Structures are given as structure tokens and as C-alpha cells.
Coordinates of C-alpha atoms and ligand atoms in Angstrom, one line a residue:
M30 CA -11.0 13.5 -5.9
L31 CA -12.7 12.6 -2.6
K32 CA -15.5 15.0 -1.9
N33 CA -16.1 13.7 1.6
L34 CA -15.6 10.9 4.1
Q35 CA -18.0 9.3 6.4
L36 CA -16.9 7.2 9.4
L37 CA -19.0 5.1 11.8
N38 CA -17.3 3.3 14.7
Y39 CA -14.0 3.9 12.9
R40 CA -11.3 3.8 15.7
N41 CA -11.9 6.9 17.8
Y42 CA -14.6 8.3 15.4
V43 CA -18.1 7.4 16.4
D44 CA -20.1 9.2 13.7
E45 CA -18.2 11.7 11.7
K46 CA -18.7 13.3 8.3
I47 CA -16.0 15.5 6.7
D48 CA -16.2 17.4 3.5
F49 CA -13.1 17.8 1.4
D50 CA -13.5 20.5 -1.3
S51 CA -9.9 21.1 -1.7
K52 CA -7.0 19.5 -3.6
T53 CA -4.7 19.9 -0.6
N54 CA -6.0 19.1 2.9
V55 CA -4.2 19.4 6.2
L56 CA -5.2 17.7 9.4
T57 CA -3.8 19.3 12.5
G58 CA -4.0 18.4 16.1
T59 CA -1.9 17.2 19.0
N60 CA -0.8 13.5 19.3
G61 CA -3.5 10.9 19.8
Q62 CA -6.4 12.9 18.4
G63 CA -7.1 10.9 15.3
K64 CA -5.2 12.4 12.4
T65 CA -3.5 9.2 11.2
N66 CA -6.9 7.4 11.6
I67 CA -8.3 9.6 8.9
L68 CA -5.4 8.8 6.5
E69 CA -5.9 5.1 7.3
A70 CA -9.6 5.3 6.5
V71 CA -8.9 6.9 3.1
Y72 CA -6.3 4.3 2.4
F73 CA -8.8 1.6 3.5
L74 CA -11.3 2.8 0.9
S75 CA -8.6 2.6 -1.8
M76 CA -7.0 -0.7 -0.9
L77 CA -9.4 -2.5 1.5
R78 CA -6.5 -2.8 3.8
S79 CA -5.0 -0.8 6.6
F80 CA -1.4 0.4 6.6
R81 CA -1.5 0.0 10.4
T82 CA -2.9 -3.5 11.0
A83 CA -3.5 -6.7 9.1
S84 CA -6.7 -7.3 11.2
P85 CA -9.6 -5.0 10.3
R86 CA -11.3 -6.0 13.5
E87 CA -8.9 -3.7 15.4
I88 CA -10.4 -0.8 13.5
R89 CA -13.9 -1.1 15.1
G90 CA -14.4 1.5 17.7
I91 CA -14.0 0.0 21.2
G92 CA -17.2 -1.7 22.2
S93 CA -18.8 -1.8 18.8
D94 CA -19.1 -4.8 16.5
F95 CA -18.8 -3.1 13.1
F96 CA -17.3 -0.2 11.3
H97 CA -18.3 1.8 8.2
V98 CA -16.3 4.0 5.9
S99 CA -17.6 5.6 2.8
A100 CA -16.8 8.5 0.5
F101 CA -18.1 10.3 -2.5
L102 CA -15.5 10.2 -5.2
N103 CA -15.5 12.8 -8.0
T104 CA -13.6 10.9 -10.8
S105 CA -11.3 12.5 -13.3
R106 CA -13.5 11.0 -16.0
G107 CA -16.2 13.3 -14.9
Y108 CA -18.7 11.1 -13.1
D109 CA -19.2 10.6 -9.4
K110 CA -19.0 7.3 -7.4
L111 CA -20.1 6.5 -3.9
L112 CA -17.8 4.0 -2.3
E113 CA -18.9 2.1 0.8
V114 CA -17.3 -0.5 3.1
D115 CA -19.1 -2.1 6.0
Y116 CA -17.1 -4.5 8.2
A117 CA -19.0 -6.6 10.7
E118 CA -18.7 -10.4 10.8
T119 CA -18.3 -10.2 7.1
R120 CA -17.3 -7.4 4.7
R121 CA -19.8 -5.7 2.5
L122 CA -18.7 -3.5 -0.4
R123 CA -20.9 -1.2 -2.4
I124 CA -20.3 1.1 -5.3
D125 CA -23.2 3.5 -6.0
S126 CA -25.3 1.4 -3.7
S127 CA -24.8 -1.8 -5.7
P128 CA -23.1 -4.7 -4.0
V129 CA -19.6 -5.6 -5.1
F130 CA -18.5 -9.1 -4.3
K131 CA -14.9 -9.1 -5.6
A132 CA -12.3 -7.0 -3.8
S133 CA -10.4 -6.6 -7.0
E134 CA -13.5 -4.8 -8.5
F135 CA -13.5 -2.3 -5.6
I136 CA -9.7 -1.8 -5.1
G137 CA -8.2 1.1 -7.0
S138 CA -11.3 3.2 -7.6
F139 CA -8.8 5.8 -6.6
K140 CA -5.1 5.1 -6.0
A141 CA -3.7 6.0 -2.6
V142 CA -0.1 6.1 -1.7
A143 CA 0.7 6.5 2.0
F144 CA 3.9 8.2 3.2
L145 CA 4.5 7.0 6.7
P146 CA 7.4 7.3 9.2
S147 CA 7.6 3.5 9.2
D148 CA 8.5 3.6 5.4
L149 CA 12.1 3.7 6.5
M150 CA 11.7 0.1 7.6
I151 CA 11.0 -1.0 4.0
V152 CA 14.6 -0.1 3.3
T153 CA 16.3 -1.1 6.5
E154 CA 14.4 -4.2 7.7
G155 CA 13.7 -7.7 6.5
A156 CA 12.4 -9.0 3.2
A157 CA 8.8 -9.3 4.3
L158 CA 8.2 -5.6 4.4
R159 CA 9.6 -5.2 0.9
R160 CA 7.4 -8.0 -0.4
R161 CA 4.4 -6.4 1.3
F162 CA 5.2 -3.1 -0.4
V163 CA 5.6 -4.7 -3.8
N164 CA 2.4 -6.7 -3.4
M165 CA 0.3 -3.7 -2.3
F166 CA 1.7 -1.6 -5.1
L167 CA 1.0 -4.2 -7.7
C168 CA -2.6 -4.7 -6.4
S169 CA -3.4 -1.1 -7.4
Y170 CA -1.2 -1.2 -10.5
D171 CA -2.3 -4.4 -12.1
K172 CA -5.9 -5.7 -11.7
I173 CA -5.0 -9.4 -12.2
Y174 CA -2.1 -9.4 -9.8
L175 CA -4.3 -9.8 -6.7
A176 CA -6.0 -12.8 -8.2
D177 CA -2.6 -14.4 -9.0
L178 CA -1.4 -13.7 -5.5
N179 CA -4.5 -15.2 -3.9
D180 CA -4.4 -18.3 -6.1
Y181 CA -0.7 -18.7 -5.2
A182 CA -1.4 -18.2 -1.4
N183 CA -4.2 -20.8 -1.5
A184 CA -2.2 -23.4 -3.4
L185 CA 0.8 -22.8 -1.0
K186 CA -1.5 -23.4 2.0
S187 CA -2.9 -26.5 0.5
R188 CA 0.5 -27.9 -0.4
N189 CA 1.9 -27.2 3.1
A190 CA -1.2 -28.8 4.7
L191 CA -0.8 -31.9 2.5
L192 CA 2.9 -32.3 3.4
K193 CA 1.9 -32.6 7.0
N194 CA 0.3 -36.0 6.3
Q195 CA 2.4 -39.2 6.7
N196 CA 1.5 -40.3 3.1
P197 CA 0.4 -37.2 1.2
D198 CA -1.7 -37.7 -1.9
T199 CA 0.8 -37.2 -4.6
D200 CA -1.8 -36.4 -7.3
A201 CA -3.1 -33.6 -5.2
L202 CA 0.5 -32.4 -4.5
T203 CA 1.3 -32.4 -8.2
A204 CA -1.9 -30.4 -9.0
F205 CA -1.1 -27.8 -6.3
E206 CA 2.6 -27.6 -7.4
R207 CA 1.4 -27.0 -11.0
I208 CA -0.7 -24.0 -9.8
L209 CA 2.2 -22.8 -7.6
A210 CA 4.6 -22.9 -10.6
E211 CA 2.3 -21.1 -13.0
K212 CA 1.5 -18.4 -10.5
A213 CA 5.1 -18.1 -9.3
V214 CA 6.2 -17.4 -12.9
A215 CA 3.4 -14.8 -13.4
I216 CA 4.1 -13.1 -10.1
T217 CA 7.8 -13.0 -10.6
A218 CA 7.5 -11.6 -14.1
K219 CA 5.2 -8.8 -12.8
R220 CA 7.4 -8.0 -9.9
A221 CA 10.5 -7.9 -12.1
A222 CA 8.8 -5.5 -14.6
V223 CA 7.5 -3.2 -12.0
L224 CA 10.6 -3.1 -9.9
K225 CA 12.6 -2.2 -13.0
K226 CA 10.2 0.8 -13.5
I227 CA 10.4 1.8 -9.9
S228 CA 14.2 1.5 -9.9
E229 CA 14.5 3.8 -12.9
E230 CA 12.1 6.3 -11.4
M231 CA 13.9 6.3 -8.0
A232 CA 17.2 6.8 -9.7
R233 CA 15.8 9.8 -11.5
L234 CA 14.3 11.2 -8.2
F235 CA 17.6 10.7 -6.4
R236 CA 19.3 12.8 -9.0
E237 CA 16.5 15.4 -9.1
I238 CA 16.5 15.8 -5.3
K239 CA 20.2 15.4 -4.5
G240 CA 21.9 16.3 -7.8
G241 CA 25.3 14.9 -8.4
N242 CA 25.9 11.5 -9.8
A243 CA 24.5 9.2 -7.1
L244 CA 23.7 5.9 -8.7
F245 CA 20.6 4.3 -7.4
N246 CA 19.1 1.0 -8.4
I247 CA 17.0 -1.9 -7.1
A248 CA 18.4 -5.4 -7.5
Y249 CA 15.6 -8.0 -7.6
T250 CA 16.5 -11.5 -6.6
P251 CA 13.6 -13.6 -7.7
H252 CA 12.9 -16.9 -5.9
P253 CA 12.9 -18.9 -8.2
S254 CA 15.2 -17.4 -10.8
T255 CA 13.4 -19.3 -13.5
E256 CA 10.7 -18.4 -16.0
N257 CA 10.1 -22.0 -16.7
I258 CA 6.9 -23.4 -15.2
E259 CA 7.9 -27.0 -15.8
A260 CA 11.3 -26.5 -14.1
H261 CA 9.7 -24.8 -11.1
A262 CA 7.1 -27.6 -10.7
A263 CA 9.8 -30.2 -11.0
K264 CA 11.9 -28.5 -8.3
L265 CA 8.9 -28.4 -6.0
A266 CA 8.3 -32.1 -6.5
A267 CA 11.9 -32.9 -5.8
D268 CA 11.8 -30.8 -2.6
R269 CA 8.8 -32.6 -1.0
A270 CA 10.6 -34.6 1.7
K271 CA 12.8 -31.5 2.6
D272 CA 9.7 -29.2 2.7
A273 CA 7.7 -31.8 4.8
A274 CA 10.6 -31.8 7.4
R275 CA 10.7 -28.0 7.4
R276 CA 6.9 -27.7 7.4
S277 CA 7.0 -25.1 4.7
T278 CA 7.6 -24.6 1.0
S279 CA 11.2 -23.5 0.6
L280 CA 10.9 -22.2 -3.0
G281 CA 8.8 -19.5 -4.5
P282 CA 8.0 -15.8 -4.6
H283 CA 6.7 -15.9 -1.0
L284 CA 10.4 -15.8 -0.2
D285 CA 11.4 -13.1 -2.7
D286 CA 13.6 -10.1 -1.7
C287 CA 15.0 -7.1 -3.5
Q288 CA 17.9 -4.8 -2.5
F289 CA 18.1 -1.1 -2.7
L290 CA 21.6 -0.2 -3.9
L291 CA 23.3 3.2 -3.7
N292 CA 26.5 3.3 -5.8
D293 CA 26.3 -0.5 -5.9
K294 CA 26.3 -0.8 -2.1
P295 CA 23.2 -2.1 -0.2
L296 CA 21.6 0.8 1.7
R297 CA 20.3 -1.6 4.3
A298 CA 23.9 -2.4 5.4
F299 CA 25.8 0.7 4.4
G300 CA 23.4 3.6 4.1
S301 CA 23.2 6.4 6.5
T302 CA 19.8 7.0 8.1
G303 CA 19.4 10.1 5.9
Q304 CA 20.1 8.1 2.8
C305 CA 17.7 5.3 3.8
R306 CA 15.0 7.8 4.6
L307 CA 15.5 9.4 1.2
A308 CA 15.3 6.0 -0.5
A309 CA 12.0 5.3 1.3
L310 CA 10.6 8.7 0.3
C311 CA 11.7 8.2 -3.4
L312 CA 10.2 4.7 -3.3
K313 CA 6.8 6.1 -2.4
L314 CA 7.2 9.0 -4.8
A315 CA 8.0 6.5 -7.6
A316 CA 4.9 4.5 -6.7
L317 CA 2.8 7.7 -6.9
K318 CA 4.3 8.7 -10.2
L319 CA 3.7 5.2 -11.8
L320 CA 0.1 5.1 -10.6
G321 CA -0.5 8.6 -11.8
D322 CA 0.9 7.6 -15.3
I323 CA -1.8 4.9 -15.7
D324 CA -4.5 7.5 -16.6
G325 CA -2.0 10.2 -17.2
G326 CA -1.0 13.4 -15.3
G327 CA -1.5 11.9 -11.8
A328 CA -5.3 11.3 -12.4
G329 CA -7.0 9.3 -9.7
T330 CA -4.0 9.5 -7.3
V331 CA -4.2 10.5 -3.7
A332 CA -1.1 11.1 -1.5
L333 CA -1.5 10.5 2.3
V334 CA 1.4 12.1 4.1
D335 CA 1.7 11.2 7.8
D336 CA 4.2 13.2 9.9
V337 CA 6.7 12.9 7.1
A338 CA 7.3 16.3 5.6
G339 CA 8.6 18.0 8.7
E340 CA 11.6 15.7 8.9
L341 CA 13.0 16.6 5.5
D342 CA 15.7 19.1 4.7
S343 CA 14.5 22.1 2.8
E344 CA 15.7 21.0 -0.7
T345 CA 14.1 17.6 -0.2
Q346 CA 11.0 19.1 1.1
D347 CA 10.7 21.4 -1.9
A348 CA 11.2 18.5 -4.3
F349 CA 8.7 16.4 -2.3
F350 CA 6.0 19.1 -2.4
G351 CA 6.6 19.6 -6.1
I352 CA 6.0 16.0 -6.9
V353 CA 3.1 15.5 -4.5
S354 CA 1.3 18.6 -6.0
Q355 CA 1.1 16.6 -9.3
T356 CA -1.4 14.2 -7.6
E357 CA -5.1 14.8 -7.8
Q358 CA -5.5 15.2 -4.1
S359 CA -3.3 15.1 -1.0
F360 CA -3.8 14.8 2.8
F361 CA -1.1 15.9 5.2
T362 CA -1.0 15.5 9.0
F363 CA 0.8 18.0 11.2
T364 CA 0.8 18.8 14.9
A365 CA 0.7 22.5 14.2
T366 CA -0.6 24.4 11.1
P367 CA 2.2 24.5 8.6
S368 CA 3.6 27.9 7.7
D369 CA 5.1 26.8 4.4
A370 CA 3.7 28.7 1.4
Y371 CA 2.8 25.4 -0.2
F372 CA -0.2 25.2 2.1
A373 CA -1.5 28.7 1.5
D374 CA -4.6 27.4 -0.3
A375 CA -5.0 24.2 1.6
K376 CA -8.0 23.2 3.6
I377 CA -7.1 23.1 7.2
L378 CA -9.0 20.7 9.4
E379 CA -8.6 20.6 13.2
V380 CA -8.7 17.1 14.8
K381 CA -9.6 16.8 18.4
N382 CA -10.5 13.7 20.2
G383 CA -12.2 12.0 17.3
S384 CA -14.0 15.0 15.9
I385 CA -13.1 17.3 13.1
S386 CA -13.7 21.0 12.5
N387 CA -12.7 23.6 10.0
A388 CA -9.8 25.6 11.6
A389 CA -10.7 29.2 12.3
G390 CA -9.3 31.7 9.9
A391 CA -8.1 29.1 7.4
A392 CA -8.7 29.5 3.7
I393 CA -11.5 27.1 3.1
Ligands
ADP7 N1 -10.2 0.6 17.7 C1 -10.2 1.8 18.3 N2 -11.3 2.2 19.0 C2 -11.3 3.4 19.6 N3 -10.2 4.3 19.6 C3 -9.1 3.9 19.0 C4 -9.0 2.6 18.3 N4 -7.8 2.5 17.7 C5 -7.1 3.6 18.1 N5 -7.9 4.4 18.8 C6 -7.6 5.8 19.4 O1 -7.2 6.6 18.3 C7 -6.3 7.6 18.8 C8 -5.0 7.6 17.9 O2 -5.4 8.1 16.7 P1 -4.2 8.6 15.7 O3 -5.0 8.8 14.4 O4 -3.1 7.6 15.7 O5 -3.7 9.9 16.4 P2 -2.8 11.0 15.8 O6 -2.4 10.6 14.4 O7 -3.6 12.3 15.8 O8 -1.6 11.1 16.7 C9 -5.9 7.2 20.2 O9 -6.6 8.0 21.1 C10 -6.4 5.7 20.3 O10 -6.7 5.4 21.6
MG8 MG1 -0.5 10.1 13.8

């Protein structure tokens, strides 16, 4: 559980320290005050990435050349941990004041899942957003996945660069294609296994929330559909001329997609907005459940819920709160203090123009 959060030059927060001594925390305030920025900062400490931007530079407060975010984490194993990120020209990570050089050793000290209005697009838009979700999820689910993904991305870049030459070095191409094939098979296997688990959990959630006999599942279409490293490497070698002309590698998990199916029909094409929204919600709830199962009972999980709960019908909302309450800690944003009984014991924090105060009269 996060005990506090410190921000320096983090978006519209110049120098802010907030204490969280509650399992359920609510950030209230009108639009543009900095509620989502707090959720983003907590997410950044968990994943070293923003859910808003691929460029951490954008996070620096206007006119400053660095940002800092840190938090004191009370772990479920009974010891405390100080997590610190400094982002200037380079990134500096520390745990308990000792430098950490590998992102994978920092990521996942606690496991954050963000529920965002834009989650709907994971269901309704193109493959890239689904790949991004699966990648982010697997980075906190599986310590080695990030290394596989980085090795794959580096080899892909190198192969594409080599193919731009008139007479590319074939030995180098063969070497990179070998790495691509090995990593493609590893990445594909992990995606398949985890998507199967997410699919089963989502099917269960659909039934739990909506009742009836709605049949949900995820169909994963791996790219390549082979588990054979040699065969994949051979295909890459055979595609060199074609890929050189296209200026990209036309085979591999960087092109993967998966489909969300309700009663065997793709939600993306046939789902109502309500069904797609529910699928997006169940997707994130499934992610939260699977991450909470790693150490058991939701340990180490943090739910970040941005402007989502208000849009749900009452039965979905009840189910949603029920599942979110199984996490170790949760943060919600609302424009007004919620009246729902679920928040009776929550800590209410008022956000105003990049500064935070305990709301008057709230149970703290
Ligand atoms: N890099 C930045 N530097 C300074 N202010 C920023 C930066 N990025 C965003 N902001 C400001 O943060 C505010 C938006 O915060 P946000 O958390 O999205 O608000 P809310 O969720 O309360 O509607 C806006 O006032 C915006 O101008
Ligand atoms: Mg917001």
C-alpha cells in the first residue's frame, strides 16, 4: 500500500507531498485541476511509463527540465520500500536510496491497473492498442517478458536498418533473424497463455455482472502462427526482398492482434457501445484479478479508476466496486464527492490547481 506520494515538477504539481493512509482514496475537483495527473504519477511509479504519453518529457512541469516522483510503499510482506524516479536528461531509479539500473528490477514493486475512459478504444480501435495492453500487462505479470520484448524490438530495428542497404550483410541479417525468431516464439507463447487466462476471467466476469448465458472469449491470432524457431527464421530469410521493398518486417509479433468475441461475433464490429464498454471494464478487472493472484488475495495491487465508475449502470457499478475492493489499495477520481456507501470510509482529497488538501468533514 502506498503511504504517500511526492511530486516535483510533475505536470501541474510543483512541489507536493500527499499522505495516503487509507485503502480507498478519492480525488475530487473540477476539470483540469490535476486529478488524473495523480493517477498517472502512481502508475508511473509502478510501470515507469505513463498511460497518457509515450514521452516522459511531456510530464515535466512547464519551464522545468526534470521531474521527480517518489512514494513510500508498505509492502504486504511486512517491510517498507522507498521508490524514487528522477527524470532529467536521463532516468535515475532508486529503491531505498540505492540506485537501480534495470527497469525490470524497478517495475512491479506494486502492480497498478488503470481504468480509463480511453479503455473503450482497446476494444473498438486497431490492433496497436491491444498489443500495447498485452505488453504492459505482461511486463508486470512476467519479469522476463520485458527483456524478451526489448531484445525483439532491438533486433527488429537492426534488421530493418540492414535491409535499407543495397547489399545488406547476409551474415548479420541471419543473426538478427535468429534472435527475432527465438524471441517471437517466446513472446507469442506468453501472449497466448496470458490471453487464455484473461479470456476465461473475462467470460466469468461477464456472467457475474450480466448473468444469463453471454459467451465471451478472446481469439488470439498470433503472427506467426508457428512455435518453430527454425521455420520462423526461414520465413524471415525468404521475405528479405519483399521486406526491403516495404521497408519493414512483415512477419512477427509486432503485428499481432486479438479479437474480443461476444457470442462468437467480434465486439469491435458488432458490439453496442455498452457491450464494448463492459468488455473494456472486464478486461481491466481480469488484469487486476490475475495480478492479485500472483501473491494471492490481491496483494500488491493498486486500482486507479479515472472518471469511470460514474458511467456504469447500478448492477455493473456494484460488481465493479465489489471486485475493486479486493485490491490492496484504490484511487478514484470524481468531479464531486461520491455519495455511494462504498466510499463511506474513503479518504477524500480535494484537488485544486495542482495542490491537494484533505476535504473538510471527510472521514480521514
Ligand atoms: N507538463 C505539464 N506542465 C504543467 N501543467 C501541465 C502539464 N501537463 C498537463 N498540465 C496541466 O494539468 C492540468 C490537467 O490535469 P488533469 O490531471 O488532467 O486534470 P483533471 O483530471 O483534474 O481534469 C491542466 O491544467 C494542464 O494544463
Ligand atoms: Mg481527469
